[in-house]
Amino acid sequence: MNKYLKIFIFVLTCVAVGYLSGIVTRSSVQTWFPTLVKPSFNPPAWLFAPVWSLLYIMMGIAAGLVWSRIDVEKEAVRKALLFFIIQLVLNALWSLLFFGLKNPLLAMIEIVLLWLMIYETYVKFGKIDKIAGYLFVPYLLWVSFAAVLNGSIWWLNR
């Protein structure tokens, strides 16, 4: 399988996870979320879909680049992709906890674990393919911001 097909498979997988997470969030974004007190730095609602779409595409490209190195660094690639899959599952779980269960506290606890897994994936990806590592930096920064936002929303609505 060539590198571009591997990238395509991971991009498709990441976008599908994002789409499924969106299904969980859709009704709460329109009903529950507007009722919450939010901090002054809460971004406008329209910003989230394009940012997450771009991040899912970048994640998929990064994972595809790492996967394409499996012939050269088999064990490192397998371990890195395991971390990638775990963080992707945790990413989807956050949406379920925050928007599905409407539980900002539980989501806040989970996002800390998610951030740690993203960071570890970033480190592992960067050792295999520098570009793959760099592609994870915006995701790491966005989830850092999301964690602060999540914590602020919990604090303001407890």
mmCIF file with all atom_site columns, C-alpha atoms in Angstrom:
data_model
loop_
_atom_site.group_PDB
_atom_site.id
_atom_site.type_symbol
_atom_site.label_atom_id
_atom_site.label_alt_id
_atom_site.label_comp_id
_atom_site.label_asym_id
_atom_site.label_entity_id
_atom_site.label_seq_id
_atom_site.pdbx_PDB_ins_code
_atom_site.Cartn_x
_atom_site.Cartn_y
_atom_site.Cartn_z
_atom_site.occupancy
_atom_site.B_iso_or_equiv
_atom_site.pdbx_formal_charge
_atom_site.auth_seq_id
_atom_site.auth_comp_id
_atom_site.auth_asym_id
_atom_site.auth_atom_id
_atom_site.pdbx_PDB_model_num
ATOM 1   C CA . MET A 1 1   ? 0.000   0.000  0.000  1.00 0.00 ? 1   MET A CA 1
ATOM 2   C CA . ASN A 1 2   ? 1.476   3.368  -0.932 1.00 0.00 ? 2   ASN A CA 1
ATOM 3   C CA . LYS A 1 3   ? 1.931   6.363  1.378  1.00 0.00 ? 3   LYS A CA 1
ATOM 4   C CA . TYR A 1 4   ? -0.950  8.397  -0.081 1.00 0.00 ? 4   TYR A CA 1
ATOM 5   C CA . LEU A 1 5   ? -3.454  5.598  0.394  1.00 0.00 ? 5   LEU A CA 1
ATOM 6   C CA . LYS A 1 6   ? -2.339  5.225  4.019  1.00 0.00 ? 6   LYS A CA 1
ATOM 7   C CA . ILE A 1 7   ? -2.777  8.963  4.545  1.00 0.00 ? 7   ILE A CA 1
ATOM 8   C CA . PHE A 1 8   ? -6.222  8.831  2.893  1.00 0.00 ? 8   PHE A CA 1
ATOM 9   C CA . ILE A 1 9   ? -7.331  5.947  5.133  1.00 0.00 ? 9   ILE A CA 1
ATOM 10  C CA . PHE A 1 10  ? -6.311  7.796  8.292  1.00 0.00 ? 10  PHE A CA 1
ATOM 11  C CA . VAL A 1 11  ? -7.791  11.110 7.159  1.00 0.00 ? 11  VAL A CA 1
ATOM 12  C CA . LEU A 1 12  ? -11.062 9.346  6.384  1.00 0.00 ? 12  LEU A CA 1
ATOM 13  C CA . THR A 1 13  ? -10.969 7.604  9.783  1.00 0.00 ? 13  THR A CA 1
ATOM 14  C CA . CYS A 1 14  ? -10.308 10.848 11.672 1.00 0.00 ? 14  CYS A CA 1
ATOM 15  C CA . VAL A 1 15  ? -12.984 12.785 9.798  1.00 0.00 ? 15  VAL A CA 1
ATOM 16  C CA . ALA A 1 16  ? -15.444 9.935  10.475 1.00 0.00 ? 16  ALA A CA 1
ATOM 17  C CA . VAL A 1 17  ? -14.658 10.090 14.201 1.00 0.00 ? 17  VAL A CA 1
ATOM 18  C CA . GLY A 1 18  ? -15.203 13.845 14.062 1.00 0.00 ? 18  GLY A CA 1
ATOM 19  C CA . TYR A 1 19  ? -18.501 13.371 12.257 1.00 0.00 ? 19  TYR A CA 1
ATOM 20  C CA . LEU A 1 20  ? -19.708 10.807 14.795 1.00 0.00 ? 20  LEU A CA 1
ATOM 21  C CA . SER A 1 21  ? -18.652 13.110 17.633 1.00 0.00 ? 21  SER A CA 1
ATOM 22  C CA . GLY A 1 22  ? -20.629 15.849 15.936 1.00 0.00 ? 22  GLY A CA 1
ATOM 23  C CA . ILE A 1 23  ? -23.753 13.708 15.992 1.00 0.00 ? 23  ILE A CA 1
ATOM 24  C CA . VAL A 1 24  ? -23.399 13.388 19.779 1.00 0.00 ? 24  VAL A CA 1
ATOM 25  C CA . THR A 1 25  ? -22.887 17.131 20.220 1.00 0.00 ? 25  THR A CA 1
ATOM 26  C CA . ARG A 1 26  ? -25.440 18.473 17.751 1.00 0.00 ? 26  ARG A CA 1
ATOM 27  C CA . SER A 1 27  ? -28.555 18.514 19.922 1.00 0.00 ? 27  SER A CA 1
ATOM 28  C CA . SER A 1 28  ? -26.731 19.693 23.062 1.00 0.00 ? 28  SER A CA 1
ATOM 29  C CA . VAL A 1 29  ? -25.017 22.507 21.162 1.00 0.00 ? 29  VAL A CA 1
ATOM 30  C CA . GLN A 1 30  ? -28.460 23.822 20.225 1.00 0.00 ? 30  GLN A CA 1
ATOM 31  C CA . THR A 1 31  ? -30.266 23.194 23.523 1.00 0.00 ? 31  THR A CA 1
ATOM 32  C CA . TRP A 1 32  ? -28.060 22.710 26.599 1.00 0.00 ? 32  TRP A CA 1
ATOM 33  C CA . PHE A 1 33  ? -24.830 24.503 25.702 1.00 0.00 ? 33  PHE A CA 1
ATOM 34  C CA . PRO A 1 34  ? -26.437 27.936 25.076 1.00 0.00 ? 34  PRO A CA 1
ATOM 35  C CA . THR A 1 35  ? -27.825 27.869 28.631 1.00 0.00 ? 35  THR A CA 1
ATOM 36  C CA . LEU A 1 36  ? -24.357 27.653 30.196 1.00 0.00 ? 36  LEU A CA 1
ATOM 37  C CA . VAL A 1 37  ? -22.406 30.619 31.501 1.00 0.00 ? 37  VAL A CA 1
ATOM 38  C CA . LYS A 1 38  ? -19.243 30.854 29.409 1.00 0.00 ? 38  LYS A CA 1
ATOM 39  C CA . PRO A 1 39  ? -16.018 32.797 29.902 1.00 0.00 ? 39  PRO A CA 1
ATOM 40  C CA . SER A 1 40  ? -15.339 35.942 27.895 1.00 0.00 ? 40  SER A CA 1
ATOM 41  C CA . PHE A 1 41  ? -12.782 34.087 25.747 1.00 0.00 ? 41  PHE A CA 1
ATOM 42  C CA . ASN A 1 42  ? -15.303 31.495 24.529 1.00 0.00 ? 42  ASN A CA 1
ATOM 43  C CA . PRO A 1 43  ? -14.942 31.450 20.707 1.00 0.00 ? 43  PRO A CA 1
ATOM 44  C CA . PRO A 1 44  ? -17.965 31.961 18.459 1.00 0.00 ? 44  PRO A CA 1
ATOM 45  C CA . ALA A 1 45  ? -19.863 28.744 17.720 1.00 0.00 ? 45  ALA A CA 1
ATOM 46  C CA . TRP A 1 46  ? -19.111 28.887 13.976 1.00 0.00 ? 46  TRP A CA 1
ATOM 47  C CA . LEU A 1 47  ? -15.365 28.516 14.648 1.00 0.00 ? 47  LEU A CA 1
ATOM 48  C CA . PHE A 1 48  ? -15.468 24.993 16.098 1.00 0.00 ? 48  PHE A CA 1
ATOM 49  C CA . ALA A 1 49  ? -16.475 23.015 12.974 1.00 0.00 ? 49  ALA A CA 1
ATOM 50  C CA . PRO A 1 50  ? -13.753 24.384 10.656 1.00 0.00 ? 50  PRO A CA 1
ATOM 51  C CA . VAL A 1 51  ? -11.064 24.168 13.341 1.00 0.00 ? 51  VAL A CA 1
ATOM 52  C CA . TRP A 1 52  ? -11.927 20.582 14.229 1.00 0.00 ? 52  TRP A CA 1
ATOM 53  C CA . SER A 1 53  ? -12.214 19.602 10.558 1.00 0.00 ? 53  SER A CA 1
ATOM 54  C CA . LEU A 1 54  ? -8.735  20.957 9.872  1.00 0.00 ? 54  LEU A CA 1
ATOM 55  C CA . LEU A 1 55  ? -7.329  19.276 12.989 1.00 0.00 ? 55  LEU A CA 1
ATOM 56  C CA . TYR A 1 56  ? -8.837  15.892 12.040 1.00 0.00 ? 56  TYR A CA 1
ATOM 57  C CA . ILE A 1 57  ? -7.331  16.186 8.550  1.00 0.00 ? 57  ILE A CA 1
ATOM 58  C CA . MET A 1 58  ? -3.921  17.086 10.006 1.00 0.00 ? 58  MET A CA 1
ATOM 59  C CA . MET A 1 59  ? -4.133  14.180 12.473 1.00 0.00 ? 59  MET A CA 1
ATOM 60  C CA . GLY A 1 60  ? -4.933  11.808 9.630  1.00 0.00 ? 60  GLY A CA 1
ATOM 61  C CA . ILE A 1 61  ? -2.045  13.060 7.507  1.00 0.00 ? 61  ILE A CA 1
ATOM 62  C CA . ALA A 1 62  ? 0.317   12.695 10.475 1.00 0.00 ? 62  ALA A CA 1
ATOM 63  C CA . ALA A 1 63  ? -0.829  9.143  11.203 1.00 0.00 ? 63  ALA A CA 1
ATOM 64  C CA . GLY A 1 64  ? -0.577  8.210  7.522  1.00 0.00 ? 64  GLY A CA 1
ATOM 65  C CA . LEU A 1 65  ? 2.983   9.549  7.355  1.00 0.00 ? 65  LEU A CA 1
ATOM 66  C CA . VAL A 1 66  ? 3.930   7.505  10.408 1.00 0.00 ? 66  VAL A CA 1
ATOM 67  C CA . TRP A 1 67  ? 2.208   4.383  9.065  1.00 0.00 ? 67  TRP A CA 1
ATOM 68  C CA . SER A 1 68  ? 4.143   4.742  5.820  1.00 0.00 ? 68  SER A CA 1
ATOM 69  C CA . ARG A 1 69  ? 7.370   4.226  7.817  1.00 0.00 ? 69  ARG A CA 1
ATOM 70  C CA . ILE A 1 70  ? 6.289   0.774  9.110  1.00 0.00 ? 70  ILE A CA 1
ATOM 71  C CA . ASP A 1 71  ? 8.844   -1.025 6.912  1.00 0.00 ? 71  ASP A CA 1
ATOM 72  C CA . VAL A 1 72  ? 11.698  0.992  8.402  1.00 0.00 ? 72  VAL A CA 1
ATOM 73  C CA . GLU A 1 73  ? 10.712  1.298  12.084 1.00 0.00 ? 73  GLU A CA 1
ATOM 74  C CA . LYS A 1 74  ? 8.128   -1.421 12.680 1.00 0.00 ? 74  LYS A CA 1
ATOM 75  C CA . GLU A 1 75  ? 7.991   -1.450 16.503 1.00 0.00 ? 75  GLU A CA 1
ATOM 76  C CA . ALA A 1 76  ? 8.151   2.352  16.927 1.00 0.00 ? 76  ALA A CA 1
ATOM 77  C CA . VAL A 1 77  ? 5.403   2.819  14.330 1.00 0.00 ? 77  VAL A CA 1
ATOM 78  C CA . ARG A 1 78  ? 3.149   0.240  15.971 1.00 0.00 ? 78  ARG A CA 1
ATOM 79  C CA . LYS A 1 79  ? 3.575   1.856  19.378 1.00 0.00 ? 79  LYS A CA 1
ATOM 80  C CA . ALA A 1 80  ? 3.020   5.370  17.991 1.00 0.00 ? 80  ALA A CA 1
ATOM 81  C CA . LEU A 1 81  ? -0.136  4.301  16.156 1.00 0.00 ? 81  LEU A CA 1
ATOM 82  C CA . LEU A 1 82  ? -1.452  2.613  19.308 1.00 0.00 ? 82  LEU A CA 1
ATOM 83  C CA . PHE A 1 83  ? -1.092  5.930  21.148 1.00 0.00 ? 83  PHE A CA 1
ATOM 84  C CA . PHE A 1 84  ? -2.748  7.644  18.191 1.00 0.00 ? 84  PHE A CA 1
ATOM 85  C CA . ILE A 1 85  ? -5.756  5.323  18.320 1.00 0.00 ? 85  ILE A CA 1
ATOM 86  C CA . ILE A 1 86  ? -6.088  5.732  22.090 1.00 0.00 ? 86  ILE A CA 1
ATOM 87  C CA . GLN A 1 87  ? -6.042  9.531  21.831 1.00 0.00 ? 87  GLN A CA 1
ATOM 88  C CA . LEU A 1 88  ? -8.569  9.418  18.989 1.00 0.00 ? 88  LEU A CA 1
ATOM 89  C CA . VAL A 1 89  ? -10.942 7.325  21.125 1.00 0.00 ? 89  VAL A CA 1
ATOM 90  C CA . LEU A 1 90  ? -10.421 9.725  24.053 1.00 0.00 ? 90  LEU A CA 1
ATOM 91  C CA . ASN A 1 91  ? -11.132 12.625 21.711 1.00 0.00 ? 91  ASN A CA 1
ATOM 92  C CA . ALA A 1 92  ? -14.519 11.127 20.825 1.00 0.00 ? 92  ALA A CA 1
ATOM 93  C CA . LEU A 1 93  ? -15.169 10.217 24.463 1.00 0.00 ? 93  LEU A CA 1
ATOM 94  C CA . TRP A 1 94  ? -14.753 13.845 25.510 1.00 0.00 ? 94  TRP A CA 1
ATOM 95  C CA . SER A 1 95  ? -17.670 14.868 23.276 1.00 0.00 ? 95  SER A CA 1
ATOM 96  C CA . LEU A 1 96  ? -19.806 12.137 24.781 1.00 0.00 ? 96  LEU A CA 1
ATOM 97  C CA . LEU A 1 97  ? -18.950 13.201 28.341 1.00 0.00 ? 97  LEU A CA 1
ATOM 98  C CA . PHE A 1 98  ? -19.294 16.950 27.840 1.00 0.00 ? 98  PHE A CA 1
ATOM 99  C CA . PHE A 1 99  ? -22.181 17.190 25.385 1.00 0.00 ? 99  PHE A CA 1
ATOM 100 C CA . GLY A 1 100 ? -23.814 13.751 25.575 1.00 0.00 ? 100 GLY A CA 1
ATOM 101 C CA . LEU A 1 101 ? -23.818 13.370 29.362 1.00 0.00 ? 101 LEU A CA 1
ATOM 102 C CA . LYS A 1 102 ? -23.701 17.152 29.925 1.00 0.00 ? 102 LYS A CA 1
ATOM 103 C CA . ASN A 1 103 ? -20.974 16.648 32.507 1.00 0.00 ? 103 ASN A CA 1
ATOM 104 C CA . PRO A 1 104 ? -18.240 19.321 32.271 1.00 0.00 ? 104 PRO A CA 1
ATOM 105 C CA . LEU A 1 105 ? -16.459 18.033 35.394 1.00 0.00 ? 105 LEU A CA 1
ATOM 106 C CA . LEU A 1 106 ? -16.074 14.488 34.090 1.00 0.00 ? 106 LEU A CA 1
ATOM 107 C CA . ALA A 1 107 ? -15.095 15.895 30.684 1.00 0.00 ? 107 ALA A CA 1
ATOM 108 C CA . MET A 1 108 ? -12.467 18.078 32.394 1.00 0.00 ? 108 MET A CA 1
ATOM 109 C CA . ILE A 1 109 ? -10.906 15.074 34.087 1.00 0.00 ? 109 ILE A CA 1
ATOM 110 C CA . GLU A 1 110 ? -10.933 13.164 30.809 1.00 0.00 ? 110 GLU A CA 1
ATOM 111 C CA . ILE A 1 111 ? -9.423  16.026 28.779 1.00 0.00 ? 111 ILE A CA 1
ATOM 112 C CA . VAL A 1 112 ? -6.338  15.959 30.992 1.00 0.00 ? 112 VAL A CA 1
ATOM 113 C CA . LEU A 1 113 ? -5.815  12.312 30.055 1.00 0.00 ? 113 LEU A CA 1
ATOM 114 C CA . LEU A 1 114 ? -6.544  13.167 26.412 1.00 0.00 ? 114 LEU A CA 1
ATOM 115 C CA . TRP A 1 115 ? -3.935  15.963 26.483 1.00 0.00 ? 115 TRP A CA 1
ATOM 116 C CA . LEU A 1 116 ? -1.313  13.590 27.916 1.00 0.00 ? 116 LEU A CA 1
ATOM 117 C CA . MET A 1 117 ? -2.043  11.022 25.195 1.00 0.00 ? 117 MET A CA 1
ATOM 118 C CA . ILE A 1 118 ? -1.883  13.690 22.484 1.00 0.00 ? 118 ILE A CA 1
ATOM 119 C CA . TYR A 1 119 ? 1.451   14.886 23.837 1.00 0.00 ? 119 TYR A CA 1
ATOM 120 C CA . GLU A 1 120 ? 2.854   11.347 23.937 1.00 0.00 ? 120 GLU A CA 1
ATOM 121 C CA . THR A 1 121 ? 1.592   10.733 20.390 1.00 0.00 ? 121 THR A CA 1
ATOM 122 C CA . TYR A 1 122 ? 3.240   13.982 19.282 1.00 0.00 ? 122 TYR A CA 1
ATOM 123 C CA . VAL A 1 123 ? 6.564   12.881 20.814 1.00 0.00 ? 123 VAL A CA 1
ATOM 124 C CA . LYS A 1 124 ? 6.387   9.408  19.272 1.00 0.00 ? 124 LYS A CA 1
ATOM 125 C CA . PHE A 1 125 ? 5.315   10.742 15.861 1.00 0.00 ? 125 PHE A CA 1
ATOM 126 C CA . GLY A 1 126 ? 8.092   13.352 15.886 1.00 0.00 ? 126 GLY A CA 1
ATOM 127 C CA . LYS A 1 127 ? 10.746  10.676 16.418 1.00 0.00 ? 127 LYS A CA 1
ATOM 128 C CA . ILE A 1 128 ? 9.495   8.743  13.389 1.00 0.00 ? 128 ILE A CA 1
ATOM 129 C CA . ASP A 1 129 ? 8.626   11.619 11.050 1.00 0.00 ? 129 ASP A CA 1
ATOM 130 C CA . LYS A 1 130 ? 9.297   15.284 11.880 1.00 0.00 ? 130 LYS A CA 1
ATOM 131 C CA . ILE A 1 131 ? 6.421   16.564 9.737  1.00 0.00 ? 131 ILE A CA 1
ATOM 132 C CA . ALA A 1 132 ? 3.998   14.175 11.466 1.00 0.00 ? 132 ALA A CA 1
ATOM 133 C CA . GLY A 1 133 ? 5.124   15.581 14.801 1.00 0.00 ? 133 GLY A CA 1
ATOM 134 C CA . TYR A 1 134 ? 4.704   19.177 13.618 1.00 0.00 ? 134 TYR A CA 1
ATOM 135 C CA . LEU A 1 135 ? 1.204   18.371 12.344 1.00 0.00 ? 135 LEU A CA 1
ATOM 136 C CA . PHE A 1 136 ? 0.237   17.512 15.927 1.00 0.00 ? 136 PHE A CA 1
ATOM 137 C CA . VAL A 1 137 ? 1.287   20.890 17.388 1.00 0.00 ? 137 VAL A CA 1
ATOM 138 C CA . PRO A 1 138 ? -1.928  22.790 16.452 1.00 0.00 ? 138 PRO A CA 1
ATOM 139 C CA . TYR A 1 139 ? -4.003  19.924 17.876 1.00 0.00 ? 139 TYR A CA 1
ATOM 140 C CA . LEU A 1 140 ? -2.038  19.998 21.113 1.00 0.00 ? 140 LEU A CA 1
ATOM 141 C CA . LEU A 1 141 ? -2.482  23.774 21.354 1.00 0.00 ? 141 LEU A CA 1
ATOM 142 C CA . TRP A 1 142 ? -6.207  23.621 20.573 1.00 0.00 ? 142 TRP A CA 1
ATOM 143 C CA . VAL A 1 143 ? -6.839  20.917 23.168 1.00 0.00 ? 143 VAL A CA 1
ATOM 144 C CA . SER A 1 144 ? -4.835  22.978 25.680 1.00 0.00 ? 144 SER A CA 1
ATOM 145 C CA . PHE A 1 145 ? -7.203  25.864 24.990 1.00 0.00 ? 145 PHE A CA 1
ATOM 146 C CA . ALA A 1 146 ? -10.204 23.513 25.102 1.00 0.00 ? 146 ALA A CA 1
ATOM 147 C CA . ALA A 1 147 ? -9.092  22.243 28.522 1.00 0.00 ? 147 ALA A CA 1
ATOM 148 C CA . VAL A 1 148 ? -8.963  25.797 29.886 1.00 0.00 ? 148 VAL A CA 1
ATOM 149 C CA . LEU A 1 149 ? -12.346 26.524 28.312 1.00 0.00 ? 149 LEU A CA 1
ATOM 150 C CA . ASN A 1 150 ? -13.801 23.287 29.701 1.00 0.00 ? 150 ASN A CA 1
ATOM 151 C CA . GLY A 1 151 ? -12.493 24.058 33.178 1.00 0.00 ? 151 GLY A CA 1
ATOM 152 C CA . SER A 1 152 ? -13.831 27.609 33.021 1.00 0.00 ? 152 SER A CA 1
ATOM 153 C CA . ILE A 1 153 ? -17.279 26.441 31.930 1.00 0.00 ? 153 ILE A CA 1
ATOM 154 C CA . TRP A 1 154 ? -17.338 23.908 34.761 1.00 0.00 ? 154 TRP A CA 1
ATOM 155 C CA . TRP A 1 155 ? -16.255 26.567 37.274 1.00 0.00 ? 155 TRP A CA 1
ATOM 156 C CA . LEU A 1 156 ? -18.803 29.131 36.103 1.00 0.00 ? 156 LEU A CA 1
ATOM 157 C CA . ASN A 1 157 ? -21.682 26.612 36.139 1.00 0.00 ? 157 ASN A CA 1
ATOM 158 C CA . ARG A 1 158 ? -20.985 24.508 39.228 1.00 0.00 ? 158 ARG A CA 1
#
